[in-house]
Amino acid sequence: MEQYHDLIKHVLENGTEKHDRTGTGTKSVFGHQMRFDLSKGFPMVTTKKVHLKSIVYELLWFLNGDTNIQYLQENGVRIWNEWADDKGDLGPVYGHQWRNWNNEEIDQISDIIETLKNNPDSRRMLVSAWNPSVMPNTNKPFSENVANGKAALPPCHAFFQFYVADGKLSCQLYQRSADIFLGVPFNIASYALLTMMVAQVCGYQVGDFVHTFGDAHIYSNHMEQVELQLSREPRPLPKMKLNPEVKDIFGFKFDDFTLEDYNPHPHIKGAVAI
Ligand code: THF
């Protein structure tokens, strides 16, 4: 995971102090790219312990088209609590756009799987969570936006594209806004996992996960944490095993994922900016 450490160092050295919506303050750069060859191990940060359980349940929740946090809470996942209304709703966020864009029965995930199986040279294999018609009004509380049919938050990982060459499936994500300490380790593992799942159900080997950033920032209250992390030596990457029986992208269950040889340094706590 040198790519991740290089990103932290790059932002510390070249970033600009910048104010942000949450009022926390950040150091930020605009535009950056990382690439992970998924055949070389599962790209999970090793210089702090990352909570895979939250990542897997969140991804299954996105794929189910679910946008209420009840399912996450039932499985002990708290990462979306801050933004939900009192019924647990987040409005039309990721899952809704992936599976049911504008309530028009547009299922981008099923469409992509179809295209990957039948026309893998296509240059149109994109999934967009970025939907201008549901953008929230920043001056209003999350719950009021949700009550008005808007998303609680605009998507951070906005859209992604698949690519097949030499029998290998690659995926590139454009992330418009990236919380480097807390969110990015989650985002890398989540899309790496999604790429592996799509590759398995479509019959491809895994290629690269390419992670492209817009505003990549370190929050001012994460500075000590990232310094501690940089002082640690990265360890060998773990391996992710998927249950090979699953051939339907919507058929995966939590127990179908097994992470092997993950020996991270201890967890580092950090507050999430809301
Ligand atoms: N807002 C901000 N400020 N940062 C983000 O990373 C972020 N997201 C999602 C939406 N808004 C965001 C939410 N994803 C954690 C991890 C991911 C999140 C939100 C919070 C978090 O607190 N992680 C802790 C605890 C892990 C756990 O309990 O499982 C950690 O130490 O990793 C990015 O898409």
PDB file of C-alpha atoms and ligand atoms in Angstrom:
ATOM      1  CA  MET A   1       0.000   0.000   0.000  1.00  0.00           C
ATOM      2  CA  GLU A   2       2.871   2.429  -0.796  1.00  0.00           C
ATOM      3  CA  GLN A   3       0.353   4.152  -3.080  1.00  0.00           C
ATOM      4  CA  TYR A   4      -1.693   5.178  -0.033  1.00  0.00           C
ATOM      5  CA  HIS A   5       1.328   6.373   1.940  1.00  0.00           C
ATOM      6  CA  ASP A   6       2.527   8.299  -1.132  1.00  0.00           C
ATOM      7  CA  LEU A   7      -0.861  10.028  -1.303  1.00  0.00           C
ATOM      8  CA  ILE A   8      -0.645  11.068   2.366  1.00  0.00           C
ATOM      9  CA  LYS A   9       2.909  12.377   1.892  1.00  0.00           C
ATOM     10  CA  HIS A  10       1.956  14.181  -1.313  1.00  0.00           C
ATOM     11  CA  VAL A  11      -0.909  16.019   0.416  1.00  0.00           C
ATOM     12  CA  LEU A  12       1.169  16.881   3.490  1.00  0.00           C
ATOM     13  CA  GLU A  13       3.937  18.289   1.264  1.00  0.00           C
ATOM     14  CA  ASN A  14       1.920  19.942  -1.491  1.00  0.00           C
ATOM     15  CA  GLY A  15      -1.574  20.442  -0.092  1.00  0.00           C
ATOM     16  CA  THR A  16      -3.215  23.834   0.388  1.00  0.00           C
ATOM     17  CA  GLU A  17      -5.008  24.760   3.613  1.00  0.00           C
ATOM     18  CA  LYS A  18      -8.656  24.894   2.664  1.00  0.00           C
ATOM     19  CA  HIS A  19     -11.944  25.482   4.447  1.00  0.00           C
ATOM     20  CA  ASP A  20     -14.744  23.020   3.904  1.00  0.00           C
ATOM     21  CA  ARG A  21     -18.459  22.459   4.352  1.00  0.00           C
ATOM     22  CA  THR A  22     -18.020  20.682   7.699  1.00  0.00           C
ATOM     23  CA  GLY A  23     -16.060  23.604   9.223  1.00  0.00           C
ATOM     24  CA  THR A  24     -13.159  21.306  10.210  1.00  0.00           C
ATOM     25  CA  GLY A  25     -10.470  22.602   7.850  1.00  0.00           C
ATOM     26  CA  THR A  26      -8.346  20.451   5.532  1.00  0.00           C
ATOM     27  CA  LYS A  27      -5.088  20.220   3.639  1.00  0.00           C
ATOM     28  CA  SER A  28      -6.083  19.456   0.088  1.00  0.00           C
ATOM     29  CA  VAL A  29      -4.847  18.717  -3.444  1.00  0.00           C
ATOM     30  CA  PHE A  30      -6.884  18.565  -6.651  1.00  0.00           C
ATOM     31  CA  GLY A  31      -6.346  15.567  -8.892  1.00  0.00           C
ATOM     32  CA  HIS A  32      -4.420  12.388  -8.047  1.00  0.00           C
ATOM     33  CA  GLN A  33      -4.419   8.755  -9.159  1.00  0.00           C
ATOM     34  CA  MET A  34      -3.516   5.423  -7.555  1.00  0.00           C
ATOM     35  CA  ARG A  35      -3.451   2.003  -9.238  1.00  0.00           C
ATOM     36  CA  PHE A  36      -3.714  -1.410  -7.551  1.00  0.00           C
ATOM     37  CA  ASP A  37      -3.040  -4.674  -9.390  1.00  0.00           C
ATOM     38  CA  LEU A  38      -5.655  -6.892  -7.748  1.00  0.00           C
ATOM     39  CA  SER A  39      -3.740 -10.060  -8.661  1.00  0.00           C
ATOM     40  CA  LYS A  40      -1.009  -8.959  -6.232  1.00  0.00           C
ATOM     41  CA  GLY A  41      -3.162  -9.145  -3.100  1.00  0.00           C
ATOM     42  CA  PHE A  42      -6.137  -7.370  -1.600  1.00  0.00           C
ATOM     43  CA  PRO A  43      -5.472  -3.619  -1.225  1.00  0.00           C
ATOM     44  CA  MET A  44      -6.288  -3.130   2.406  1.00  0.00           C
ATOM     45  CA  VAL A  45      -4.293  -0.600   4.427  1.00  0.00           C
ATOM     46  CA  THR A  46      -1.892  -2.419   6.795  1.00  0.00           C
ATOM     47  CA  THR A  47      -0.501   0.547   8.777  1.00  0.00           C
ATOM     48  CA  LYS A  48      -3.724   0.677  10.803  1.00  0.00           C
ATOM     49  CA  LYS A  49      -6.415  -1.924  11.311  1.00  0.00           C
ATOM     50  CA  VAL A  50      -9.338  -1.374   8.908  1.00  0.00           C
ATOM     51  CA  HIS A  51     -12.758  -2.750   9.792  1.00  0.00           C
ATOM     52  CA  LEU A  52     -13.587  -5.080   6.898  1.00  0.00           C
ATOM     53  CA  LYS A  53     -17.007  -5.977   8.297  1.00  0.00           C
ATOM     54  CA  SER A  54     -18.318  -2.428   7.786  1.00  0.00           C
ATOM     55  CA  ILE A  55     -16.955  -2.399   4.229  1.00  0.00           C
ATOM     56  CA  VAL A  56     -18.574  -5.710   3.235  1.00  0.00           C
ATOM     57  CA  TYR A  57     -21.981  -4.907   4.725  1.00  0.00           C
ATOM     58  CA  GLU A  58     -21.953  -1.437   3.199  1.00  0.00           C
ATOM     59  CA  LEU A  59     -21.194  -2.866  -0.255  1.00  0.00           C
ATOM     60  CA  LEU A  60     -23.933  -5.537   0.037  1.00  0.00           C
ATOM     61  CA  TRP A  61     -26.289  -2.748   1.143  1.00  0.00           C
ATOM     62  CA  PHE A  62     -25.416  -0.624  -1.922  1.00  0.00           C
ATOM     63  CA  LEU A  63     -25.932  -3.642  -4.221  1.00  0.00           C
ATOM     64  CA  ASN A  64     -29.326  -4.317  -2.649  1.00  0.00           C
ATOM     65  CA  GLY A  65     -30.398  -0.807  -3.614  1.00  0.00           C
ATOM     66  CA  ASP A  66     -31.018  -0.082   0.064  1.00  0.00           C
ATOM     67  CA  THR A  67     -30.799   3.494   1.385  1.00  0.00           C
ATOM     68  CA  ASN A  68     -32.069   3.013   4.937  1.00  0.00           C
ATOM     69  CA  ILE A  69     -29.494   2.381   7.663  1.00  0.00           C
ATOM     70  CA  GLN A  70     -31.611  -0.256   9.458  1.00  0.00           C
ATOM     71  CA  TYR A  71     -29.841  -3.141   7.643  1.00  0.00           C
ATOM     72  CA  LEU A  72     -26.429  -1.669   8.551  1.00  0.00           C
ATOM     73  CA  GLN A  73     -27.417  -1.180  12.184  1.00  0.00           C
ATOM     74  CA  GLU A  74     -28.765  -4.743  12.444  1.00  0.00           C
ATOM     75  CA  ASN A  75     -25.277  -5.864  11.412  1.00  0.00           C
ATOM     76  CA  GLY A  76     -23.421  -3.567  13.808  1.00  0.00           C
ATOM     77  CA  VAL A  77     -22.319  -1.041  11.154  1.00  0.00           C
ATOM     78  CA  ARG A  78     -22.481   2.573  12.298  1.00  0.00           C
ATOM     79  CA  ILE A  79     -20.686   4.484   9.521  1.00  0.00           C
ATOM     80  CA  TRP A  80     -23.854   6.090   8.039  1.00  0.00           C
ATOM     81  CA  ASN A  81     -25.640   6.946  11.312  1.00  0.00           C
ATOM     82  CA  GLU A  82     -24.713  10.634  11.355  1.00  0.00           C
ATOM     83  CA  TRP A  83     -26.519  11.482   8.123  1.00  0.00           C
ATOM     84  CA  ALA A  84     -29.779   9.494   8.427  1.00  0.00           C
ATOM     85  CA  ASP A  85     -33.149  10.974   9.439  1.00  0.00           C
ATOM     86  CA  ASP A  86     -35.174   9.646  12.427  1.00  0.00           C
ATOM     87  CA  LYS A  87     -36.584   6.815  10.277  1.00  0.00           C
ATOM     88  CA  GLY A  88     -33.089   5.812   9.208  1.00  0.00           C
ATOM     89  CA  ASP A  89     -33.497   7.154   5.662  1.00  0.00           C
ATOM     90  CA  LEU A  90     -30.699   8.777   3.669  1.00  0.00           C
ATOM     91  CA  GLY A  91     -32.778   9.657   0.604  1.00  0.00           C
ATOM     92  CA  PRO A  92     -31.761   8.559  -2.918  1.00  0.00           C
ATOM     93  CA  VAL A  93     -28.044   7.854  -2.201  1.00  0.00           C
ATOM     94  CA  TYR A  94     -25.737   5.258  -3.789  1.00  0.00           C
ATOM     95  CA  GLY A  95     -27.939   2.156  -3.686  1.00  0.00           C
ATOM     96  CA  HIS A  96     -30.895   3.990  -5.179  1.00  0.00           C
ATOM     97  CA  GLN A  97     -28.887   5.426  -8.074  1.00  0.00           C
ATOM     98  CA  TRP A  98     -27.059   2.141  -8.767  1.00  0.00           C
ATOM     99  CA  ARG A  99     -30.246   0.020  -8.908  1.00  0.00           C
ATOM    100  CA  ASN A 100     -33.218   2.324  -9.449  1.00  0.00           C
ATOM    101  CA  TRP A 101     -32.117   5.635 -11.000  1.00  0.00           C
ATOM    102  CA  ASN A 102     -34.894   8.255 -10.602  1.00  0.00           C
ATOM    103  CA  ASN A 103     -37.420   5.456  -9.899  1.00  0.00           C
ATOM    104  CA  GLU A 104     -37.330   4.698 -13.625  1.00  0.00           C
ATOM    105  CA  GLU A 105     -36.395   1.027 -13.303  1.00  0.00           C
ATOM    106  CA  ILE A 106     -32.937   1.862 -14.590  1.00  0.00           C
ATOM    107  CA  ASP A 107     -30.746  -0.771 -12.938  1.00  0.00           C
ATOM    108  CA  GLN A 108     -27.201   0.280 -13.790  1.00  0.00           C
ATOM    109  CA  ILE A 109     -25.616  -2.733 -12.077  1.00  0.00           C
ATOM    110  CA  SER A 110     -27.681  -5.345 -13.950  1.00  0.00           C
ATOM    111  CA  ASP A 111     -27.091  -3.464 -17.213  1.00  0.00           C
ATOM    112  CA  ILE A 112     -23.316  -3.447 -16.654  1.00  0.00           C
ATOM    113  CA  ILE A 113     -23.238  -7.184 -15.900  1.00  0.00           C
ATOM    114  CA  GLU A 114     -25.167  -7.837 -19.139  1.00  0.00           C
ATOM    115  CA  THR A 115     -22.746  -5.701 -21.150  1.00  0.00           C
ATOM    116  CA  LEU A 116     -19.675  -7.225 -19.489  1.00  0.00           C
ATOM    117  CA  LYS A 117     -20.879 -10.701 -20.452  1.00  0.00           C
ATOM    118  CA  ASN A 118     -21.965  -9.859 -24.008  1.00  0.00           C
ATOM    119  CA  ASN A 119     -19.952  -6.876 -25.206  1.00  0.00           C
ATOM    120  CA  PRO A 120     -16.853  -6.529 -23.027  1.00  0.00           C
ATOM    121  CA  ASP A 121     -15.094  -4.189 -25.479  1.00  0.00           C
ATOM    122  CA  SER A 122     -17.777  -1.580 -24.818  1.00  0.00           C
ATOM    123  CA  ARG A 123     -16.487   1.829 -23.727  1.00  0.00           C
ATOM    124  CA  ARG A 124     -19.793   2.677 -22.095  1.00  0.00           C
ATOM    125  CA  MET A 125     -19.654   0.481 -19.008  1.00  0.00           C
ATOM    126  CA  LEU A 126     -20.184   3.224 -16.451  1.00  0.00           C
ATOM    127  CA  VAL A 127     -22.234   3.426 -13.280  1.00  0.00           C
ATOM    128  CA  SER A 128     -23.086   6.903 -12.022  1.00  0.00           C
ATOM    129  CA  ALA A 129     -24.215   7.701  -8.518  1.00  0.00           C
ATOM    130  CA  TRP A 130     -23.976  11.413  -9.379  1.00  0.00           C
ATOM    131  CA  ASN A 131     -27.534  12.527 -10.156  1.00  0.00           C
ATOM    132  CA  PRO A 132     -28.015  16.310 -10.358  1.00  0.00           C
ATOM    133  CA  SER A 133     -31.783  15.976  -9.909  1.00  0.00           C
ATOM    134  CA  VAL A 134     -31.447  14.828  -6.268  1.00  0.00           C
ATOM    135  CA  MET A 135     -28.712  17.160  -5.005  1.00  0.00           C
ATOM    136  CA  PRO A 136     -29.386  18.396  -1.480  1.00  0.00           C
ATOM    137  CA  ASN A 137     -29.516  22.036  -0.463  1.00  0.00           C
ATOM    138  CA  THR A 138     -26.409  22.534   1.682  1.00  0.00           C
ATOM    139  CA  ASN A 139     -28.125  25.192   3.811  1.00  0.00           C
ATOM    140  CA  LYS A 140     -30.767  22.736   5.027  1.00  0.00           C
ATOM    141  CA  PRO A 141     -30.451  19.894   7.549  1.00  0.00           C
ATOM    142  CA  PHE A 142     -29.897  16.362   6.151  1.00  0.00           C
ATOM    143  CA  SER A 143     -33.391  15.270   7.282  1.00  0.00           C
ATOM    144  CA  GLU A 144     -35.131  18.161   5.523  1.00  0.00           C
ATOM    145  CA  ASN A 145     -33.388  17.298   2.273  1.00  0.00           C
ATOM    146  CA  VAL A 146     -34.446  13.659   2.674  1.00  0.00           C
ATOM    147  CA  ALA A 147     -38.061  14.746   3.362  1.00  0.00           C
ATOM    148  CA  ASN A 148     -37.909  16.712   0.080  1.00  0.00           C
ATOM    149  CA  GLY A 149     -36.835  13.621  -1.886  1.00  0.00           C
ATOM    150  CA  LYS A 150     -33.206  14.746  -2.050  1.00  0.00           C
ATOM    151  CA  ALA A 151     -30.122  12.773  -1.002  1.00  0.00           C
ATOM    152  CA  ALA A 152     -28.778  13.469   2.503  1.00  0.00           C
ATOM    153  CA  LEU A 153     -25.297  13.860   0.962  1.00  0.00           C
ATOM    154  CA  PRO A 154     -24.136  14.006  -2.657  1.00  0.00           C
ATOM    155  CA  PRO A 155     -22.081  10.890  -3.501  1.00  0.00           C
ATOM    156  CA  CYS A 156     -18.341  11.143  -2.822  1.00  0.00           C
ATOM    157  CA  HIS A 157     -17.473   8.171  -5.017  1.00  0.00           C
ATOM    158  CA  ALA A 158     -19.407   9.599  -7.920  1.00  0.00           C
ATOM    159  CA  PHE A 159     -18.974   7.199 -10.846  1.00  0.00           C
ATOM    160  CA  PHE A 160     -16.986   4.215 -12.019  1.00  0.00           C
ATOM    161  CA  GLN A 161     -16.154   2.444 -15.259  1.00  0.00           C
ATOM    162  CA  PHE A 162     -15.254  -1.132 -16.130  1.00  0.00           C
ATOM    163  CA  TYR A 163     -12.739  -2.241 -18.769  1.00  0.00           C
ATOM    164  CA  VAL A 164     -11.860  -5.709 -20.062  1.00  0.00           C
ATOM    165  CA  ALA A 165      -8.579  -6.632 -21.782  1.00  0.00           C
ATOM    166  CA  ASP A 166      -6.712  -9.969 -22.010  1.00  0.00           C
ATOM    167  CA  GLY A 167      -9.512 -11.625 -20.024  1.00  0.00           C
ATOM    168  CA  LYS A 168      -8.949  -9.307 -17.070  1.00  0.00           C
ATOM    169  CA  LEU A 169     -11.484  -6.927 -15.570  1.00  0.00           C
ATOM    170  CA  SER A 170     -10.369  -3.492 -14.390  1.00  0.00           C
ATOM    171  CA  CYS A 171     -12.376  -0.779 -12.693  1.00  0.00           C
ATOM    172  CA  GLN A 172     -11.712   2.943 -12.398  1.00  0.00           C
ATOM    173  CA  LEU A 173     -13.464   5.134  -9.839  1.00  0.00           C
ATOM    174  CA  TYR A 174     -13.743   8.905  -9.913  1.00  0.00           C
ATOM    175  CA  GLN A 175     -14.036  10.187  -6.347  1.00  0.00           C
ATOM    176  CA  ARG A 176     -14.906  13.882  -6.268  1.00  0.00           C
ATOM    177  CA  SER A 177     -14.124  14.321  -2.553  1.00  0.00           C
ATOM    178  CA  ALA A 178     -11.921  12.070  -0.466  1.00  0.00           C
ATOM    179  CA  ASP A 179     -11.340  11.968   3.288  1.00  0.00           C
ATOM    180  CA  ILE A 180      -7.879  10.423   3.062  1.00  0.00           C
ATOM    181  CA  PHE A 181      -7.514   9.169   6.636  1.00  0.00           C
ATOM    182  CA  LEU A 182     -10.993   7.738   7.339  1.00  0.00           C
ATOM    183  CA  GLY A 183     -12.832   7.212   4.075  1.00  0.00           C
ATOM    184  CA  VAL A 184     -10.170   6.291   1.503  1.00  0.00           C
ATOM    185  CA  PRO A 185      -9.066   2.957   3.091  1.00  0.00           C
ATOM    186  CA  PHE A 186     -12.772   2.006   3.030  1.00  0.00           C
ATOM    187  CA  ASN A 187     -13.280   3.219  -0.535  1.00  0.00           C
ATOM    188  CA  ILE A 188     -10.229   1.311  -1.901  1.00  0.00           C
ATOM    189  CA  ALA A 189     -11.250  -1.966  -0.262  1.00  0.00           C
ATOM    190  CA  SER A 190     -14.889  -1.545  -1.254  1.00  0.00           C
ATOM    191  CA  TYR A 191     -14.201  -1.025  -4.980  1.00  0.00           C
ATOM    192  CA  ALA A 192     -11.490  -3.693  -5.023  1.00  0.00           C
ATOM    193  CA  LEU A 193     -14.057  -6.106  -3.618  1.00  0.00           C
ATOM    194  CA  LEU A 194     -16.734  -5.005  -6.083  1.00  0.00           C
ATOM    195  CA  THR A 195     -14.284  -5.542  -8.970  1.00  0.00           C
ATOM    196  CA  MET A 196     -13.495  -9.061  -7.723  1.00  0.00           C
ATOM    197  CA  MET A 197     -17.201  -9.883  -7.376  1.00  0.00           C
ATOM    198  CA  VAL A 198     -18.064  -8.592 -10.855  1.00  0.00           C
ATOM    199  CA  ALA A 199     -15.058 -10.437 -12.331  1.00  0.00           C
ATOM    200  CA  GLN A 200     -16.187 -13.723 -10.733  1.00  0.00           C
ATOM    201  CA  VAL A 201     -19.814 -13.531 -11.904  1.00  0.00           C
ATOM    202  CA  CYS A 202     -18.791 -12.491 -15.448  1.00  0.00           C
ATOM    203  CA  GLY A 203     -15.978 -15.053 -15.768  1.00  0.00           C
ATOM    204  CA  TYR A 204     -12.931 -12.745 -15.867  1.00  0.00           C
ATOM    205  CA  GLN A 205      -9.631 -12.626 -14.013  1.00  0.00           C
ATOM    206  CA  VAL A 206      -8.980  -9.502 -11.951  1.00  0.00           C
ATOM    207  CA  GLY A 207      -7.053  -6.594 -13.443  1.00  0.00           C
ATOM    208  CA  ASP A 208      -6.423  -3.191 -11.870  1.00  0.00           C
ATOM    209  CA  PHE A 209      -8.439  -0.959  -9.600  1.00  0.00           C
ATOM    210  CA  VAL A 210      -7.653   2.629 -10.624  1.00  0.00           C
ATOM    211  CA  HIS A 211      -8.599   5.255  -8.042  1.00  0.00           C
ATOM    212  CA  THR A 212      -8.865   8.799  -9.407  1.00  0.00           C
ATOM    213  CA  PHE A 213      -9.466  11.770  -7.099  1.00  0.00           C
ATOM    214  CA  GLY A 214     -10.869  15.265  -7.347  1.00  0.00           C
ATOM    215  CA  ASP A 215     -10.438  17.067  -3.989  1.00  0.00           C
ATOM    216  CA  ALA A 216      -8.281  14.727  -1.891  1.00  0.00           C
ATOM    217  CA  HIS A 217      -7.883  16.070   1.635  1.00  0.00           C
ATOM    218  CA  ILE A 218      -6.597  15.357   5.106  1.00  0.00           C
ATOM    219  CA  TYR A 219      -8.772  16.888   7.817  1.00  0.00           C
ATOM    220  CA  SER A 220      -6.921  19.122  10.298  1.00  0.00           C
ATOM    221  CA  ASN A 221      -8.010  16.868  13.181  1.00  0.00           C
ATOM    222  CA  HIS A 222      -6.395  13.806  11.503  1.00  0.00           C
ATOM    223  CA  MET A 223      -2.842  15.204  11.286  1.00  0.00           C
ATOM    224  CA  GLU A 224      -1.415  13.366  14.318  1.00  0.00           C
ATOM    225  CA  GLN A 225      -3.044  10.158  13.147  1.00  0.00           C
ATOM    226  CA  VAL A 226      -1.491  10.289   9.676  1.00  0.00           C
ATOM    227  CA  GLU A 227       1.959  11.124  11.138  1.00  0.00           C
ATOM    228  CA  LEU A 228       1.693   8.044  13.346  1.00  0.00           C
ATOM    229  CA  GLN A 229       0.611   5.986  10.353  1.00  0.00           C
ATOM    230  CA  LEU A 230       3.539   7.187   8.229  1.00  0.00           C
ATOM    231  CA  SER A 231       5.941   6.158  11.001  1.00  0.00           C
ATOM    232  CA  ARG A 232       4.792   2.546  10.601  1.00  0.00           C
ATOM    233  CA  GLU A 233       6.186   0.054   8.088  1.00  0.00           C
ATOM    234  CA  PRO A 234       3.621  -1.281   5.559  1.00  0.00           C
ATOM    235  CA  ARG A 235       3.164  -5.079   5.749  1.00  0.00           C
ATOM    236  CA  PRO A 236       2.403  -7.655   3.026  1.00  0.00           C
ATOM    237  CA  LEU A 237      -1.100  -7.415   1.590  1.00  0.00           C
ATOM    238  CA  PRO A 238      -3.765  -9.880   2.712  1.00  0.00           C
ATOM    239  CA  LYS A 239      -5.627 -12.175   0.315  1.00  0.00           C
ATOM    240  CA  MET A 240      -9.357 -12.055  -0.261  1.00  0.00           C
ATOM    241  CA  LYS A 241     -11.221 -15.278  -1.100  1.00  0.00           C
ATOM    242  CA  LEU A 242     -14.737 -15.191  -2.526  1.00  0.00           C
ATOM    243  CA  ASN A 243     -17.016 -18.215  -2.415  1.00  0.00           C
ATOM    244  CA  PRO A 244     -16.534 -19.510  -6.002  1.00  0.00           C
ATOM    245  CA  GLU A 245     -20.093 -20.911  -6.121  1.00  0.00           C
ATOM    246  CA  VAL A 246     -21.669 -17.451  -6.327  1.00  0.00           C
ATOM    247  CA  LYS A 247     -22.437 -16.561  -9.949  1.00  0.00           C
ATOM    248  CA  ASP A 248     -25.015 -13.798  -9.405  1.00  0.00           C
ATOM    249  CA  ILE A 249     -23.809 -10.333  -8.413  1.00  0.00           C
ATOM    250  CA  PHE A 250     -26.820 -10.014  -6.079  1.00  0.00           C
ATOM    251  CA  GLY A 251     -26.266 -13.466  -4.568  1.00  0.00           C
ATOM    252  CA  PHE A 252     -23.316 -12.674  -2.279  1.00  0.00           C
ATOM    253  CA  LYS A 253     -23.717 -12.980   1.509  1.00  0.00           C
ATOM    254  CA  PHE A 254     -21.397 -11.789   4.269  1.00  0.00           C
ATOM    255  CA  ASP A 255     -20.022 -15.314   4.789  1.00  0.00           C
ATOM    256  CA  ASP A 256     -18.931 -15.564   1.146  1.00  0.00           C
ATOM    257  CA  PHE A 257     -15.917 -13.304   1.889  1.00  0.00           C
ATOM    258  CA  THR A 258     -12.803 -14.551   3.648  1.00  0.00           C
ATOM    259  CA  LEU A 259      -9.797 -12.343   4.297  1.00  0.00           C
ATOM    260  CA  GLU A 260      -6.552 -14.256   4.858  1.00  0.00           C
ATOM    261  CA  ASP A 261      -3.177 -13.141   6.225  1.00  0.00           C
ATOM    262  CA  TYR A 262      -4.273  -9.671   7.330  1.00  0.00           C
ATOM    263  CA  ASN A 263      -1.798  -8.616  10.045  1.00  0.00           C
ATOM    264  CA  PRO A 264      -2.205  -4.855  10.385  1.00  0.00           C
ATOM    265  CA  HIS A 265      -0.716  -2.440  12.884  1.00  0.00           C
ATOM    266  CA  PRO A 266      -3.218  -1.429  15.616  1.00  0.00           C
ATOM    267  CA  HIS A 267      -6.305   0.654  14.859  1.00  0.00           C
ATOM    268  CA  ILE A 268      -5.970   4.471  14.967  1.00  0.00           C
ATOM    269  CA  LYS A 269      -9.056   6.419  16.029  1.00  0.00           C
ATOM    270  CA  GLY A 270     -10.168   9.582  14.237  1.00  0.00           C
ATOM    271  CA  ALA A 271     -13.325  11.707  14.388  1.00  0.00           C
ATOM    272  CA  VAL A 272     -15.504  11.836  11.279  1.00  0.00           C
ATOM    273  CA  ALA A 273     -16.362  15.296   9.937  1.00  0.00           C
ATOM    274  CA  ILE A 274     -20.150  15.577   9.500  1.00  0.00           C
TER     275      ILE A 274
HETATM  276  N1  THF B   1     -17.789  12.009   5.470  1.00  0.00           N
HETATM  277  C1  THF B   1     -16.521  12.138   5.880  1.00  0.00           C
HETATM  278  N2  THF B   1     -16.144  13.233   6.536  1.00  0.00           N
HETATM  279  N3  THF B   1     -15.597  11.172   5.673  1.00  0.00           N
HETATM  280  C2  THF B   1     -15.944  10.020   5.002  1.00  0.00           C
HETATM  281  O1  THF B   1     -15.076   9.137   4.823  1.00  0.00           O
HETATM  282  C3  THF B   1     -17.266   9.862   4.534  1.00  0.00           C
HETATM  283  N4  THF B   1     -17.671   8.744   3.821  1.00  0.00           N
HETATM  284  C4  THF B   1     -19.058   8.352   3.919  1.00  0.00           C
HETATM  285  C5  THF B   1     -19.874   9.557   3.944  1.00  0.00           C
HETATM  286  N5  THF B   1     -19.435  10.717   4.422  1.00  0.00           N
HETATM  287  C6  THF B   1     -18.169  10.878   4.803  1.00  0.00           C
HETATM  288  C7  THF B   1     -19.238   7.546   5.180  1.00  0.00           C
HETATM  289  N6  THF B   1     -18.210   6.556   5.347  1.00  0.00           N
HETATM  290  C8  THF B   1     -16.101   5.964   8.879  1.00  0.00           C
HETATM  291  C9  THF B   1     -15.750   5.270   7.722  1.00  0.00           C
HETATM  292  C10 THF B   1     -16.457   5.494   6.548  1.00  0.00           C
HETATM  293  C11 THF B   1     -17.497   6.413   6.521  1.00  0.00           C
HETATM  294  C12 THF B   1     -17.840   7.108   7.665  1.00  0.00           C
HETATM  295  C13 THF B   1     -17.152   6.887   8.842  1.00  0.00           C
HETATM  296  C14 THF B   1     -15.401   5.725  10.190  1.00  0.00           C
HETATM  297  O2  THF B   1     -15.712   6.374  11.173  1.00  0.00           O
HETATM  298  N7  THF B   1     -14.466   4.787  10.255  1.00  0.00           N
HETATM  299  C15 THF B   1     -13.783   4.451  11.492  1.00  0.00           C
HETATM  300  C16 THF B   1     -14.597   3.428  12.261  1.00  0.00           C
HETATM  301  C17 THF B   1     -14.848   2.162  11.504  1.00  0.00           C
HETATM  302  C18 THF B   1     -16.048   1.342  11.938  1.00  0.00           C
HETATM  303  O3  THF B   1     -16.746   1.655  12.910  1.00  0.00           O
HETATM  304  O4  THF B   1     -16.296   0.343  11.273  1.00  0.00           O
HETATM  305  C19 THF B   1     -12.398   3.964  11.137  1.00  0.00           C
HETATM  306  O5  THF B   1     -11.537   4.025  12.005  1.00  0.00           O
HETATM  307  O6  THF B   1     -12.151   3.563   9.992  1.00  0.00           O
HETATM  308  C20 THF B   1     -16.809   8.071   2.851  1.00  0.00           C
HETATM  309  O7  THF B   1     -17.333   7.420   1.809  1.00  0.00           O
END
